[in-house]
Coordinates of C-alpha atoms in Angstrom, one line a residue:
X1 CA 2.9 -21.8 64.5
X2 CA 3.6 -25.0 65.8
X3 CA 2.2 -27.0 62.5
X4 CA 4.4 -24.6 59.9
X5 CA 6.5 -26.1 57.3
X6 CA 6.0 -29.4 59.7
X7 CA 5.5 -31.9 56.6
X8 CA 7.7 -32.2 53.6
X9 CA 6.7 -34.0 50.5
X10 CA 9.4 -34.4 47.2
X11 CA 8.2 -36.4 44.2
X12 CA 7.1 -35.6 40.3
X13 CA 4.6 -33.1 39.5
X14 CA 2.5 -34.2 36.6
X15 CA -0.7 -32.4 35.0
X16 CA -3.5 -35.6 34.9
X17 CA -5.3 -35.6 31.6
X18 CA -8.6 -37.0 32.8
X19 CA -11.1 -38.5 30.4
X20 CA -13.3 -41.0 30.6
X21 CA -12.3 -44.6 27.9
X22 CA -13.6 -48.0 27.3
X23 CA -12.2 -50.9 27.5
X24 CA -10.8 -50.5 23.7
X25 CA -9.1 -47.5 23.7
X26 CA -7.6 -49.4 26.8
X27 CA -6.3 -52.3 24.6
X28 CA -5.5 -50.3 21.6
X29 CA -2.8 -48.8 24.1
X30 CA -2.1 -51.5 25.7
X31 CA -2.9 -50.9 29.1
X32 CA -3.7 -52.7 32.0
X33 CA -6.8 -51.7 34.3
X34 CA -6.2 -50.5 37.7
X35 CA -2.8 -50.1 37.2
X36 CA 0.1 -47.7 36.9
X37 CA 2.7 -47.3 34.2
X38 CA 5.3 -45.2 32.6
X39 CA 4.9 -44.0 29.1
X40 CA 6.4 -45.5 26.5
X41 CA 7.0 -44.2 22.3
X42 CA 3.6 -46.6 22.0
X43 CA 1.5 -44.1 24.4
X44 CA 2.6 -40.8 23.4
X45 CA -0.7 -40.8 20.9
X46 CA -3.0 -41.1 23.2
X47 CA -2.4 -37.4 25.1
X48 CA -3.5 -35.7 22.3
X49 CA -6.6 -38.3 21.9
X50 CA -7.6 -38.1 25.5
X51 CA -7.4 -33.8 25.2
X52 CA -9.6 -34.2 22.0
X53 CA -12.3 -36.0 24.3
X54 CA -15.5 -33.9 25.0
X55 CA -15.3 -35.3 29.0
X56 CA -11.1 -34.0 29.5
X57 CA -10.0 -33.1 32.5
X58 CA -7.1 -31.1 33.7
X59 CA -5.9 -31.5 37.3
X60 CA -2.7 -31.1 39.1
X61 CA -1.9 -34.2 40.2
X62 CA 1.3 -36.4 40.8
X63 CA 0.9 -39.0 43.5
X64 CA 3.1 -37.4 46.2
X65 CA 1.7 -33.9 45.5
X66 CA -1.8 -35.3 46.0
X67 CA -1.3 -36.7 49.2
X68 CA 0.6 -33.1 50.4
X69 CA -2.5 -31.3 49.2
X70 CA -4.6 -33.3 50.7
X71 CA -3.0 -33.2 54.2
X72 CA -2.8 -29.3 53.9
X73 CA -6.7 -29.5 53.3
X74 CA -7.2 -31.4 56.2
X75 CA -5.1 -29.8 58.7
X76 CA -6.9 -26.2 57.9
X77 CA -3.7 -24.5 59.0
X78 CA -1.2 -22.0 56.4
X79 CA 2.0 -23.3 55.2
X80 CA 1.5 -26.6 57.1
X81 CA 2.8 -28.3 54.3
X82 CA 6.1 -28.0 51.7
X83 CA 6.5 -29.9 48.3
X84 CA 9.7 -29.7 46.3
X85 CA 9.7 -31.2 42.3
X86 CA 10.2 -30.5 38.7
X87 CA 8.4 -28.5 36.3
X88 CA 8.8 -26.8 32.8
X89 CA 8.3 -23.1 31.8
X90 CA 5.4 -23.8 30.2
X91 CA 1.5 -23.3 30.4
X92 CA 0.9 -26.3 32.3
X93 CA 4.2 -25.2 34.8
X94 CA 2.1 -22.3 35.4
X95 CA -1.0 -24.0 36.1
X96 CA 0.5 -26.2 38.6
X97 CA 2.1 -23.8 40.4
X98 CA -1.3 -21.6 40.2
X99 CA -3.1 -24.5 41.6
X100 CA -0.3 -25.0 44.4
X101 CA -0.8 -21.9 46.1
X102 CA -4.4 -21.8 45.8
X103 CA -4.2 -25.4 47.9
X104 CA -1.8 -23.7 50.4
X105 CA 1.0 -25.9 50.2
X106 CA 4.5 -24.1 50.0
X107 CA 6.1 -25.2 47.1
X108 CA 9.5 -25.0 45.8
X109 CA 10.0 -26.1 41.9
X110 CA 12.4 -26.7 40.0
X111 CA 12.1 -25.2 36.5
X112 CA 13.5 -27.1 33.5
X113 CA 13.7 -24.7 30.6
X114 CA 14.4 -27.5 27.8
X115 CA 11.3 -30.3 29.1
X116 CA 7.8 -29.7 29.1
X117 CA 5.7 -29.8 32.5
X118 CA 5.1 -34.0 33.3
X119 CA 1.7 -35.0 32.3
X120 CA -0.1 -38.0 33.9
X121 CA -3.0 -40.0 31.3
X122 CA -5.5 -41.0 33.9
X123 CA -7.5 -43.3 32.0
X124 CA -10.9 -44.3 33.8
X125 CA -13.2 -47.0 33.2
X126 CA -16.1 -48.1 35.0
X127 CA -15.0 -46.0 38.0
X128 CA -11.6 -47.3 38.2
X129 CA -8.7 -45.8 36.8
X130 CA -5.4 -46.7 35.1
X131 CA -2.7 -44.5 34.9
X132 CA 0.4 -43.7 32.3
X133 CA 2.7 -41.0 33.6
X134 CA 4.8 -39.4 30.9
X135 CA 7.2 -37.4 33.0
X136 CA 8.7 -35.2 30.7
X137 CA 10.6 -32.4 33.4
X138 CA 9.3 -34.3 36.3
X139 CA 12.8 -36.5 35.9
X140 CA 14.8 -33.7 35.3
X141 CA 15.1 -33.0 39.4
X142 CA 18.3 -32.6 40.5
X143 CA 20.1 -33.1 43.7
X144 CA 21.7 -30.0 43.2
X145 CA 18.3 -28.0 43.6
X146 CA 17.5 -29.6 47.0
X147 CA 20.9 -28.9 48.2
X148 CA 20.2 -25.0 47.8
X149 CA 19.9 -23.3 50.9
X150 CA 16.8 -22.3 50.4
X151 CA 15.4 -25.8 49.6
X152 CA 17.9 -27.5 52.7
X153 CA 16.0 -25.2 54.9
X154 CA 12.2 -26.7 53.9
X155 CA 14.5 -30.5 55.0
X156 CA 15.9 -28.5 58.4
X157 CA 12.3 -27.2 59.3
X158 CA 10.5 -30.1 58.6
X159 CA 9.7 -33.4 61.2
X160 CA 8.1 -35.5 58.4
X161 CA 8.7 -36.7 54.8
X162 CA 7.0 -38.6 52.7
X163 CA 8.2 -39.3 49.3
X164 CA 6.2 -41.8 46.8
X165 CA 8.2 -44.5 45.4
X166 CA 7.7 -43.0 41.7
X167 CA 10.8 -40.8 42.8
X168 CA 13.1 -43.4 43.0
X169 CA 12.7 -43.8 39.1
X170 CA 13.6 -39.7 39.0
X171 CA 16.3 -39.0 41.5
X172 CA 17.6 -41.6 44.0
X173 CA 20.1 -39.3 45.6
X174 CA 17.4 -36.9 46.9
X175 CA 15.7 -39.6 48.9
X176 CA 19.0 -40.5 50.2
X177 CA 19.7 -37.0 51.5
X178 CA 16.4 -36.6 53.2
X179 CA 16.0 -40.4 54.8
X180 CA 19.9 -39.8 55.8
X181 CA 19.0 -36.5 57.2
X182 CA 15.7 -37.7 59.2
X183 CA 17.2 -40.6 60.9
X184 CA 20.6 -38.4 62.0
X185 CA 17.9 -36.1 63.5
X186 CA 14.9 -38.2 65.1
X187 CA 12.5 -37.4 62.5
X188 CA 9.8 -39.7 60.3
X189 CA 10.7 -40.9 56.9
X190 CA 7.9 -42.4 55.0
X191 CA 7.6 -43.9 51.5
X192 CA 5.1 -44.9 49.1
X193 CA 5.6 -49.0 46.8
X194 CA 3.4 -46.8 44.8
X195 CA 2.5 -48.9 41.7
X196 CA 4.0 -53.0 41.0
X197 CA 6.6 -52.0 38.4
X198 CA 8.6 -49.9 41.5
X199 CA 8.7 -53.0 43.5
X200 CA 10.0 -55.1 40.1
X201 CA 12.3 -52.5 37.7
X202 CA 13.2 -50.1 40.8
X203 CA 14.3 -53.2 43.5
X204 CA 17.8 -52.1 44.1
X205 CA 17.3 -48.3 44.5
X206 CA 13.9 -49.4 46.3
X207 CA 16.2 -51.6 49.0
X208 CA 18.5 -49.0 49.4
X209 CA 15.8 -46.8 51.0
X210 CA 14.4 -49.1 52.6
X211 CA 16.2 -48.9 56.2
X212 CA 15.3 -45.8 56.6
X213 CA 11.4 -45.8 56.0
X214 CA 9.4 -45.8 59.4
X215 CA 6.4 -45.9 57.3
X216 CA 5.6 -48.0 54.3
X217 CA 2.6 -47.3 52.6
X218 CA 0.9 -49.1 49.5
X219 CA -2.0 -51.5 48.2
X220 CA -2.4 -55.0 48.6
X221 CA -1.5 -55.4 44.8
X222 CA 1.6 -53.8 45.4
X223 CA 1.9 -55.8 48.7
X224 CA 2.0 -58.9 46.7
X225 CA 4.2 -57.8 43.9
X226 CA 7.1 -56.8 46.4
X227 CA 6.4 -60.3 48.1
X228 CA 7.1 -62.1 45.1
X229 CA 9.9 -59.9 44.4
X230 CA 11.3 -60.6 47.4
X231 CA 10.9 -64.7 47.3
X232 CA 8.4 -64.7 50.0
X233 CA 6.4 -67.1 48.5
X234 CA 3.0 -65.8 50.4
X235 CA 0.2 -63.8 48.9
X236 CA -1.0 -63.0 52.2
X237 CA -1.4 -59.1 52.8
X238 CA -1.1 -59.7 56.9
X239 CA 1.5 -61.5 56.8
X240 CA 3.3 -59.4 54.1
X241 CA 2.7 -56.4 55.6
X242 CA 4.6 -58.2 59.3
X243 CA 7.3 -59.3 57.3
X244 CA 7.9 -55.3 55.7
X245 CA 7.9 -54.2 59.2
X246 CA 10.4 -56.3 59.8
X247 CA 12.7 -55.6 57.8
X248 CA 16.0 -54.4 58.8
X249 CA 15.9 -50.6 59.8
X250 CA 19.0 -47.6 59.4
X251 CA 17.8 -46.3 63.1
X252 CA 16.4 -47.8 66.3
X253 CA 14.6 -44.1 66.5
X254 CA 10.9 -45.5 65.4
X255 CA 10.0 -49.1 64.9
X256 CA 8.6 -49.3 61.3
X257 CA 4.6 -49.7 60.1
X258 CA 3.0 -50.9 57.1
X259 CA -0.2 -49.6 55.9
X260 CA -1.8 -51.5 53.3
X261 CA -4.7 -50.3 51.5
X262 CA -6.9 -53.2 50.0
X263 CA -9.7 -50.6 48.2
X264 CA -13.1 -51.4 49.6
X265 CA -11.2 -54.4 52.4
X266 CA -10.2 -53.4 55.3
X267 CA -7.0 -51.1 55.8
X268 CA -3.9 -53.7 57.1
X269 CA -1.4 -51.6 60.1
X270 CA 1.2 -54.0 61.3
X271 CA 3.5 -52.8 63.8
X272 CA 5.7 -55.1 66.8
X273 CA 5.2 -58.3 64.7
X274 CA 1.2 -58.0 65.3
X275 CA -1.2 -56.7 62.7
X276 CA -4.3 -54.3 63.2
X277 CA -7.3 -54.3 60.8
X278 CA -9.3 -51.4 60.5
X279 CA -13.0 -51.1 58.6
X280 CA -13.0 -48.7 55.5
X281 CA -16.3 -45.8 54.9
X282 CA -18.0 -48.5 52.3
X283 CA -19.7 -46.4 49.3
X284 CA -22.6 -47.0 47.1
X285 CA -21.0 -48.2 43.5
X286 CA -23.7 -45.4 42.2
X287 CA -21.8 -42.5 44.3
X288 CA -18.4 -44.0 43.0
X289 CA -16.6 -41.4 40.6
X290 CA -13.2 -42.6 39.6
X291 CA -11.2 -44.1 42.3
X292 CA -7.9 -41.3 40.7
X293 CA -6.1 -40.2 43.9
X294 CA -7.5 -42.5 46.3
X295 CA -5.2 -43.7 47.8
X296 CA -2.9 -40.9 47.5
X297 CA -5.7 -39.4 49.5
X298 CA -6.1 -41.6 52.0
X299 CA -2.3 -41.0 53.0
X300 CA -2.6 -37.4 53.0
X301 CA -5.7 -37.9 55.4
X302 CA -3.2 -40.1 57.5
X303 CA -0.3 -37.5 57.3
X304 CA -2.6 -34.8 58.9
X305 CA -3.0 -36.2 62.3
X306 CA 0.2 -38.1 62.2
X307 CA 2.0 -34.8 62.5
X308 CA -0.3 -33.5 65.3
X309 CA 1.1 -36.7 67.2
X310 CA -2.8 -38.2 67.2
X311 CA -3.1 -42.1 67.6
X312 CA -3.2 -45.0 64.9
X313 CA -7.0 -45.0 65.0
X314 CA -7.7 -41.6 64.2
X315 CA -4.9 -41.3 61.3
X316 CA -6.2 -44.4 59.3
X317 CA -10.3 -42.8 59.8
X318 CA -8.9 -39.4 58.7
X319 CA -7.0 -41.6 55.7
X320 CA -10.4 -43.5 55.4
X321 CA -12.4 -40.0 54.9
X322 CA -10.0 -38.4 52.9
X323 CA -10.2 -41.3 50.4
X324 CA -14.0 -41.4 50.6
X325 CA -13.9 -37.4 49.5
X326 CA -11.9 -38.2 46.5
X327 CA -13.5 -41.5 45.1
X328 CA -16.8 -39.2 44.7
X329 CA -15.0 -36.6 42.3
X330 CA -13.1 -36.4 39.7
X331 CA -9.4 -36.8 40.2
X332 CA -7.7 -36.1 43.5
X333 CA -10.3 -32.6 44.5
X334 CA -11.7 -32.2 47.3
X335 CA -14.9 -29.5 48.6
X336 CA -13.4 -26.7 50.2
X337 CA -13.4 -27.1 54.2
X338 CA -12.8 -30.9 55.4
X339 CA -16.1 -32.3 57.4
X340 CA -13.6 -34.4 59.5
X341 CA -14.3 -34.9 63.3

């Protein structure tokens, strides 16, 4: 079993609470289309609103977690895949971990008796989605728990990591351990900018990371948001994504690469100071869904041929199908056998 246990993801767990809003109950909440926040005492209404909606969804979710069940799907092969986060002993806990095994991907919780299970508001509108994550147990995670020999082993057995940058708000020291780990030992460390606020409130722990990612994925929204963080002074995604790779690096193991989403654009690689553009699977706006999990999706479509060693080209198409998938259902689910060639 050359593929087993090869992938390792860590990040927060979170139930989504799907429903389909308008653009009211998006102002009444104050919240921001297309984007991705945490909740705040203002939002906490709106769980109970959502779950009173005739169209509610429940689906495990959590960006990292989507992207490790989605590279599980795609590979096809058992136990490819590990995922290590926080949960409470609740309902929900149970349903997560239910779902979990049913997608095949090994997973290792921790169980918070005091905090209920994280619970992620994906609000859609017109196809796209905003998101309010109130992570409840999901910041509970520990160092400690990783450090259990049981859990170490899933970080000894593993060649890849990816970790979304919504983890840095939960347990910096976790990341450290594993990006320390995987450049002592050759291995690929790869994070997430995940959502604008990361690259803005989360900066120093974000930087501190940073050396040791040889991949950096994100959107071109997110792109520009670290850009401006960083004093960059250009909003050009190219050019952004060159300057990321750039950046300075813990280990001369792999040279870094950016990939940069830009939705319906074309997908941005930069590697060696040059930058790669690659065409995305366009789709009719009538087939569109909700765009939930897309682009946790497309990196879990990625993952799956990185870790069988294939080339740049066939990662980003399997990222580009992945994503496809997942825009034409709800939330991050998928049919059950990949049609990928």
């Amino acid at each position: 079993m050359a593929y087993e246990r090869v992938l390792l993801g860590m990040g927060n767990p979170l139930l989504d609470i799907s429903a389909v809003v308008d653009d009211e109950f998006l102002t009444k909440y104050d919240i921001k289309p297309n984007n991705a926040i945490l909740a705040e005492d203002k939002h906490l209404p709106m769980y109970d609103e959502m779950a009173s909606k005739s169209n509610v969804e429940y689906i495990a979710g959590g960006a990292t977690q989507n992207s490790i069940r989605v590279a599980q799907w795609m590979l096809q092969v058992p136990n490819a895949t590990s995922y290590i986060g926080s949960i409470g002993k609740d309902k929900f806990g149970e349903e997560m971990k239910k779902n979990s095994k049913l997608a095949g991907v090994n997973v290792q919780y921790y169980e918070d008796d005091k905090a209920p299970t994280g619970t992620c508001a994906v609000c859609v509108v017109g196809g796209e989605r905003s998101l309010v994550a109130n992570l409840s147990a999901a910041n509970c995670y520990k160092s400690e728990h990783l450090k259990q020999p049981e859990n170490w082993a899933l970080v000894e057995k593993a060649k890849y990591f990816y970790i979304a940058g919504f983890f840095l708000t939960v347990s910096p020291e976790s990341i450290q351990l594993v990006a320390e780990h995987a450049a002592a030992n050759n291995k690929v460390f790869m994070m997430n900018l995940s959502a604008p606020f990361i690259c803005e409130f989360f900066k120093d722990v974000q930087e501190k990371a940073l050396p040791y990612m040889d991949y950096v994925f994100g959107n071109e929204t997110e792109a520009r948001t670290f850009s401006r963080v960083h004093g960059w002074e250009t909003d050009n995604v190219e050019e952004i994504a060159i300057k990321i790779s750039q950046l300075p690096k813990a280990s001369g193991a792999h040279k870094r690469i950016t990939v940069i989403t830009q939705g319906a654009d074309p997908v941005v690689v930069a590697q060696d100071g040059k930058v790669k553009l690659y065409p995305v699977i366009l789709l009719p706006k009538e087939k569109l869904v909700d765009t939930n999990g897309a682009g946790d999706a497309f990196v879990g479509g990625f993952l799956s041929q990185l870790v069988q060693e294939k080339p740049m080209e066939d990662c980003v198409r399997a990222g580009c199908y992945a994503a496809n998938v997942v825009i034409q259902r709800s939330g991050c689910t998928y049919p059950e056998k990949p049609d990928f060639h």
